[in-house]
Each structure stands twice: as structure tokens, then as C-alpha cells.
Coordinates of C-alpha atoms in Angstrom, one line a residue:
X1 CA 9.2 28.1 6.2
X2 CA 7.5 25.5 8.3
X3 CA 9.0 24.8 11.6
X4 CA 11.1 21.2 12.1
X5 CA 8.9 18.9 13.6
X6 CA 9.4 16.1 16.1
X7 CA 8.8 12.2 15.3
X8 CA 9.8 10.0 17.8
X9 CA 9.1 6.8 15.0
X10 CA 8.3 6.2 11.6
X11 CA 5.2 3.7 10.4
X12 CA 4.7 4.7 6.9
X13 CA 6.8 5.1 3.6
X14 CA 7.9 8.4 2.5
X15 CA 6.5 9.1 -1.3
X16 CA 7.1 12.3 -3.1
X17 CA 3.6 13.1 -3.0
X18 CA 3.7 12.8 0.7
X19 CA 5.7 15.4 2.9
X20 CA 4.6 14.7 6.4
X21 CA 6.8 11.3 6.1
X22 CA 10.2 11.4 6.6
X23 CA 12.5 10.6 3.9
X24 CA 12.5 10.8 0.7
X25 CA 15.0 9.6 -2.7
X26 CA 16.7 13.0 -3.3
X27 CA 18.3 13.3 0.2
X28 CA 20.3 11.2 1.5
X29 CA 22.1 13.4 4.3
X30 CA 23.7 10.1 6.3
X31 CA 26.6 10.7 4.1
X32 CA 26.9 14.1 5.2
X33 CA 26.4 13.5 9.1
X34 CA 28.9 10.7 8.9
X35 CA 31.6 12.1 6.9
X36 CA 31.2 15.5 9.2
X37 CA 32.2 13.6 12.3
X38 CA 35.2 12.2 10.7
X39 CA 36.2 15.6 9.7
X40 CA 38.0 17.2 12.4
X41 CA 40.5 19.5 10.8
X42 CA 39.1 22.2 8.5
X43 CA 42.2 22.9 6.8
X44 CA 43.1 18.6 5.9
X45 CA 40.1 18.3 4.8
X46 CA 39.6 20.4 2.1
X47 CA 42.8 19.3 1.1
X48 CA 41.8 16.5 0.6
X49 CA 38.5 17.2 -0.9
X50 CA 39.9 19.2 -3.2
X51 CA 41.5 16.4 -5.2
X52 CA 40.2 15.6 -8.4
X53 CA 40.5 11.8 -7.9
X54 CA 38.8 12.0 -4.3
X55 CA 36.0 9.7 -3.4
X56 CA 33.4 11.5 -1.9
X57 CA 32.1 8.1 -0.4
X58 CA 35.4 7.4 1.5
X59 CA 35.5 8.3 4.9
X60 CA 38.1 11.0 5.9
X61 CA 40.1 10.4 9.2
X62 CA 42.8 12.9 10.7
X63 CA 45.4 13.3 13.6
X64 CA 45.0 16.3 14.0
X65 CA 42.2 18.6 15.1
X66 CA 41.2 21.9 15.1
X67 CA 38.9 24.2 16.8
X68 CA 37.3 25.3 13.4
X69 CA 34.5 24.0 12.3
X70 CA 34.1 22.9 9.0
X71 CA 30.5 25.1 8.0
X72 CA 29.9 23.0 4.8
X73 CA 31.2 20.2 2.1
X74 CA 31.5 20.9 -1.7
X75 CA 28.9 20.2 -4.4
X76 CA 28.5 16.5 -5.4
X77 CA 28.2 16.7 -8.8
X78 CA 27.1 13.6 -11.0
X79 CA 29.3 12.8 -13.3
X80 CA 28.5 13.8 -16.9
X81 CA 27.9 10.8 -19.9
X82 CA 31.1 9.5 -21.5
X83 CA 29.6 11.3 -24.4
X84 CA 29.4 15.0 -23.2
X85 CA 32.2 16.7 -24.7
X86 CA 33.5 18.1 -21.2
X87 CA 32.8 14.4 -19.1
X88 CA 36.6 13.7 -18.9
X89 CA 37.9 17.2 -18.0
X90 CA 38.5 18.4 -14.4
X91 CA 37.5 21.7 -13.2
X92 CA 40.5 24.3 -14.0
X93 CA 38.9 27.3 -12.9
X94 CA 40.8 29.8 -10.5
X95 CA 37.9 29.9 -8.9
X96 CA 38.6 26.1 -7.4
X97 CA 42.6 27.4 -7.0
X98 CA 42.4 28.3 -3.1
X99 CA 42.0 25.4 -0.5
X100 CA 39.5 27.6 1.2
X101 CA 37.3 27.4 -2.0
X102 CA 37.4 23.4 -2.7
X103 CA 37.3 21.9 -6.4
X104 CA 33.2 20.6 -6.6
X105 CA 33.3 16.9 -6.1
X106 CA 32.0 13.9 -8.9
X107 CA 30.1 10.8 -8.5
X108 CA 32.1 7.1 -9.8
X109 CA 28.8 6.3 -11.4
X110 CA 28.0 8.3 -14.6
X111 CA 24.3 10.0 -15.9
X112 CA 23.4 8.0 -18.7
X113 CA 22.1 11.5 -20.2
X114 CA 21.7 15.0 -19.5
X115 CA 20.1 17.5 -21.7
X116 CA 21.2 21.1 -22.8
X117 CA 20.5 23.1 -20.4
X118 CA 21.0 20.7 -17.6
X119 CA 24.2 20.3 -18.7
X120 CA 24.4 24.0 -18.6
X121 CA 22.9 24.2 -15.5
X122 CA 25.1 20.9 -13.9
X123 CA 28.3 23.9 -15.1
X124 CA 27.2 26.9 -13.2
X125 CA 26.6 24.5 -10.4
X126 CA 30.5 23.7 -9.9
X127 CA 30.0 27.2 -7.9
X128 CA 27.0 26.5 -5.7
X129 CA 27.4 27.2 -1.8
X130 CA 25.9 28.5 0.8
X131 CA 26.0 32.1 1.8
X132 CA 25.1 31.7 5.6
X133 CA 26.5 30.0 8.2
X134 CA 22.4 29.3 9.3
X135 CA 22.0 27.6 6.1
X136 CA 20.0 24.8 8.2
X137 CA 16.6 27.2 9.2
X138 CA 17.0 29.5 6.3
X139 CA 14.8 29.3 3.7
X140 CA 15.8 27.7 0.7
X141 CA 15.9 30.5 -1.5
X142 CA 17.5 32.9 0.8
X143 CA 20.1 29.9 1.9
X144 CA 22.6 29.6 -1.3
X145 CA 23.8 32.0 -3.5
X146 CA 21.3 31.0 -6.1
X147 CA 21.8 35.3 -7.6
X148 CA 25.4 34.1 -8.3
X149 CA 24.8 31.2 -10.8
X150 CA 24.3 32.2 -14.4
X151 CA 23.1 30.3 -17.7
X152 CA 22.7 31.2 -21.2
X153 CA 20.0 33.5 -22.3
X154 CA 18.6 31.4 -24.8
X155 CA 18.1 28.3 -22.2
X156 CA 14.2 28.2 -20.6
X157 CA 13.7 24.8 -18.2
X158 CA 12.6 24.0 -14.9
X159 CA 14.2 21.5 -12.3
X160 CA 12.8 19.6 -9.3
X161 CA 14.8 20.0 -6.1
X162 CA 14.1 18.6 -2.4
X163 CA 15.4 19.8 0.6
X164 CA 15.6 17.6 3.9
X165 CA 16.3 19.3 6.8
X166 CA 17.4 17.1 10.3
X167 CA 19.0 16.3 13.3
X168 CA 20.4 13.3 14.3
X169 CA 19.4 11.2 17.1
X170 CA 21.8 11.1 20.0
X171 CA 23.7 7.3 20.0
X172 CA 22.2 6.5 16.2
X173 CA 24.5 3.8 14.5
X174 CA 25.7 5.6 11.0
X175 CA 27.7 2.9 9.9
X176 CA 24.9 1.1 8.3
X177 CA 22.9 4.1 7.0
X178 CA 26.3 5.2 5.8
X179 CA 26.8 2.5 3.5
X180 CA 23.2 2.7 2.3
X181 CA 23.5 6.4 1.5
X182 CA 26.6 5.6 -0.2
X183 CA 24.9 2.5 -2.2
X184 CA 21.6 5.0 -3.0
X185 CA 23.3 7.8 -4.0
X186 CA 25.5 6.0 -7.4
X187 CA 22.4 4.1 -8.0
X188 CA 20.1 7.2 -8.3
X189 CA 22.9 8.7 -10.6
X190 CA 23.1 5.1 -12.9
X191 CA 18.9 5.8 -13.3
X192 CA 19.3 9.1 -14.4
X193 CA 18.1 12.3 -13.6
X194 CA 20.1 13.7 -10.4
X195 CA 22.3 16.3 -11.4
X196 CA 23.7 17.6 -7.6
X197 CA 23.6 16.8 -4.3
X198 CA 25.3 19.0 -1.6
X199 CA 24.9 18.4 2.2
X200 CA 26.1 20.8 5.2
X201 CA 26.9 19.8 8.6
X202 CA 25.6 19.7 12.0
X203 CA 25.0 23.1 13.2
X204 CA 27.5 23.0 16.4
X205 CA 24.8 24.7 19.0
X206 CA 21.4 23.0 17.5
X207 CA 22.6 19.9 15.6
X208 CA 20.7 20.8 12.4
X209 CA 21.4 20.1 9.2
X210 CA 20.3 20.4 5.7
X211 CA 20.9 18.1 2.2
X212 CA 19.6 19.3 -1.3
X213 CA 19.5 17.4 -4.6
X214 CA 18.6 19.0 -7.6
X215 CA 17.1 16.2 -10.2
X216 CA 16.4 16.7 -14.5
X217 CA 12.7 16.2 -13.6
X218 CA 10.1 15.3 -10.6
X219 CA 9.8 11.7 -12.6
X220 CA 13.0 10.9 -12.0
X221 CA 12.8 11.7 -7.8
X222 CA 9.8 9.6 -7.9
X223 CA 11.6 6.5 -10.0
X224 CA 14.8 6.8 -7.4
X225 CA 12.0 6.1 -4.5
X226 CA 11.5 2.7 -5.9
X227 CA 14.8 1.4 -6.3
X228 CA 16.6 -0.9 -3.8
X229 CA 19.5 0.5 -2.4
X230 CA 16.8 3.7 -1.3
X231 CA 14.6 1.7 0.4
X232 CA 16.8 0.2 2.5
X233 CA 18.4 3.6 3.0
X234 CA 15.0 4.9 3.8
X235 CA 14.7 1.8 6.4
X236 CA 17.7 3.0 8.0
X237 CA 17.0 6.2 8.2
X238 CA 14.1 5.8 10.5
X239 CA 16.3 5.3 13.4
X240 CA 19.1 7.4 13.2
X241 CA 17.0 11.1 13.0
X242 CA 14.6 12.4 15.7
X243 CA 13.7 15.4 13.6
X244 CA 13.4 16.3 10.1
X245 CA 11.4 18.8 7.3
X246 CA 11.0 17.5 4.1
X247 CA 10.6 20.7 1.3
X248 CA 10.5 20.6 -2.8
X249 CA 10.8 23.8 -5.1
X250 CA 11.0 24.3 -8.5
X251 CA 14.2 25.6 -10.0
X252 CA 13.1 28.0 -12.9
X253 CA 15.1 29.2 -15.7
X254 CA 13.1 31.9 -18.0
X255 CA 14.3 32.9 -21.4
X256 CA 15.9 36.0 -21.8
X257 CA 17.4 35.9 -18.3
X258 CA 20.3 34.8 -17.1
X259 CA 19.7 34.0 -13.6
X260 CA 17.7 31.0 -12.0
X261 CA 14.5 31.8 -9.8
X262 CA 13.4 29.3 -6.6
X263 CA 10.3 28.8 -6.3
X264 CA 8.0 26.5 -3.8
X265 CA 6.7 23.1 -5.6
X266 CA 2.9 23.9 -6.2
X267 CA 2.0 20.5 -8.2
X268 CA 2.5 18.8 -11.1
X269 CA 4.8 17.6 -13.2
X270 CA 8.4 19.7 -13.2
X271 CA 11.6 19.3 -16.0
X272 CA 11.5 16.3 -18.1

């Protein structure tokens, strides 16, 4: 894993053919640093989180506070076409029963399609987490519990994922960037293409953090870097984080197996 570098500004435009800029479509982690600081109370807020009808766009506030951190959000999951046979159903699994293990969360804007084994894949991903607290310098592979999600034998795809890794800079307005993120995010999801994004928080000692999205295909990253809302996101951004680390791997599913392999974005085109 490379090491997070420093960038005291930004001149240039982040592309998806271009990781030494700084941002790019498929993470937008101002949500995450912004909600984080609202969250001061581990156990209200995956109370609240955990509600079916939550929006994961509205900022959390609480009276009372707590010495616990909270290590990471759930999954933000597009939500599925009107069409897809499960779009309308909430997540019932006992798995999702236990505040500690908080119900995935959905987007108010829906895909306009998924394929099979997306939609297979959007499933196991209800259950995707983190299994160290150092999620934030791990590598990406090692970093969720990617040996824990399963899909049908018969399914063979790949998937484009990016990883952005930051810190915040010290006195950066979120507000602004906030409301971008927010704006970026459900128009990504009304283009198509972005089946998950999940964001941590600030490591308490270092500051890092780390935001993932996992997309149908590399065409449709690259489309969401033209759109509107992003770029002003992207404009944003270029104030509020002094370091960053901008990663993409390919999300393999083989026939005959059940379990997905990670594997570091070599060129090319990836899903479809």
C-alpha cells in the first residue's frame, strides 16, 4: 500500500485515469467526516441508524455523549429499481436484530437498473464491515471481511471499486462540502451504476479515514466525474483535506466459487 501523501493545494481535476489528484466520483467521504462529528453517542446512534426510514443524509445530533467511539457507519446501499422483485422490502435478517449490528442503510434516489449478479452481489453486501479497527492504513483487501460475503456459484462478473483514504484539515468548513456530498451522492445513484458506498470515521489518534464505493462498471465511475453536483463536490473538497490516497481494485467473482477476490485495478475496462 502506498503511503498517504501530503498536498498543501489542489491545481488540477481528479480523473479516473489520474491517481496522483485528489478526488475522484466514487468517494465522497465529506458525508462521513461530517456526520461522524455529529455522532457523539455510540449507542443513539445506531439507534437511530438502524431505522428502516432513516435518512442517511440527515445530520444526527445528541444530548448525550459517550466516551465510546463510534469505529464505523453501516453500508449505504443504493436503492434497488421499482422493478426488482425485493426493491420494497426491508432487511429482516436476525443478523440486522442487535443494535450493535445496525440494519444497512438505502439511498432516496433509486438505480435505474442493476443486473444479476449485481443484484446478487448489492444482497451479500447488506453484511459488509470492517474487521479492524485500523481499517484506515490497512490494505483494502485485508481491511473488510470480503472472506464473509458469498454469491451463487453460477454468477462470474467483475466490479470497479475506489478507495479514498484522508484526513481532514484542521478548521475546514463541512457544511458546504456536506451538502455537495449529499447532492453527488443521489445523483451518482439516478445515473446508474453505484451499488455501495460505506465510509468510516476519523481515526481518534491520526485523523484518518477511509470511503469505498463499489460501482456496476469503471464506465460508470468515469460518467459520475462529469456530472454537476460532483464537480462542485470535487471543488469543495480541495479545501477541507490536507491528505489523501486515491486507490481502485477490481472486485472479482469466478464461477464455480462462491467467494469474491480483491484485486489491484491493472487497466482497462472492468464490469459493464
Amino acid at each position: 500500500m502506498a503511503e498517504v501523501v501530503v498536498a498543501a493545494s489542489i491545481t488540477t481535476q481528479p480523473t479516473l485515469d489520474a491517481p496522483a489528484r485528489r478526488l475522484d466520483a466514487t468517494a465522497e467521504t465529506g458525508t462521513a467526516d461530517i456526520q461522524v462529528e455529529q455522532l457523539t453517542s455510540q449507542e443513539a446512534a445506531l439507534e437511530i441508524l438502524a431505522k428502516p426510514d432513516h435518512d442517511p443524509h440527515v445530520l444526527p445530533t445528541f444530548e448525550t455523549r459517550s466516551t465510546s467511539p463510534i469505529l464505523y457507519l453501516p453500508p449505504l446501499l443504493s436503492s434497488l429499481p421499482l422493478d426488482v422483485g425485493d426493491a420494497q422490502n426491508p432487511t429482516t435478517s436476525l443478523a440486522f436484530s442487535s443494535p450493535s449490528v445496525p440494519r444497512p442503510l438505502s439511498t432516496e434516489s433509486r438505480l435505474p437498473s442493476i443486473d444479476p449478479a449485481s443484484l446478487a452481489l448489492h444482497r451479500t453486501l447488506h453484511h459488509f464491515r470492517p474487521v479492524t479497527e485500523e481499517y484506515a492504513k490497512t490494505p483494502y483487501s485485508e481491511a473488510f471481511n470480503w472472506s464473509e460475503l458469498y454469491l451463487p456459484l453460477e454468477e462470474e462478473r467483475e466490479w470497479y471499486c475506489v478507495v479514498f483514504r484522508s484526513r481532514r484539515r484542521d478548521g475546514s468548513d463541512g457544511e458546504p462540502l456536506y451538502e455537495a456530498d449529499k447532492k453527488a451522492h443521489e445523483e451518482a445513484v439516478q445515473n446508474g451504476g453505484l451499488i455501495l458506498y460505506w465510509y468510516g470515521t476519523p481515526h481518534p489518534e491520526t485523523g484518518l479515514n477511509l470511503a469505498t464505493c463499489i460501482w456496476q462498471s469503471r464506465t460508470h465511475a468515469a460518467a459520475a466525474n462529469s456530472r454537476p453536483h460532483h464537480i462542485r463536490a470535487m471543488r469543495l473538497a480541495a479545501a477541507s483535506y490536507e491528505r489523501y490516497e486515491l486507490e481502485r481494485h477490481r472486485l472479482r467473482k469466478v464461477k464455480g466459487e462462491t467467494r469474491l477476490r480483491i484485486e489491484p485495478y491493472d487497466g482497462g475496462d472492468v464490469g459493464w
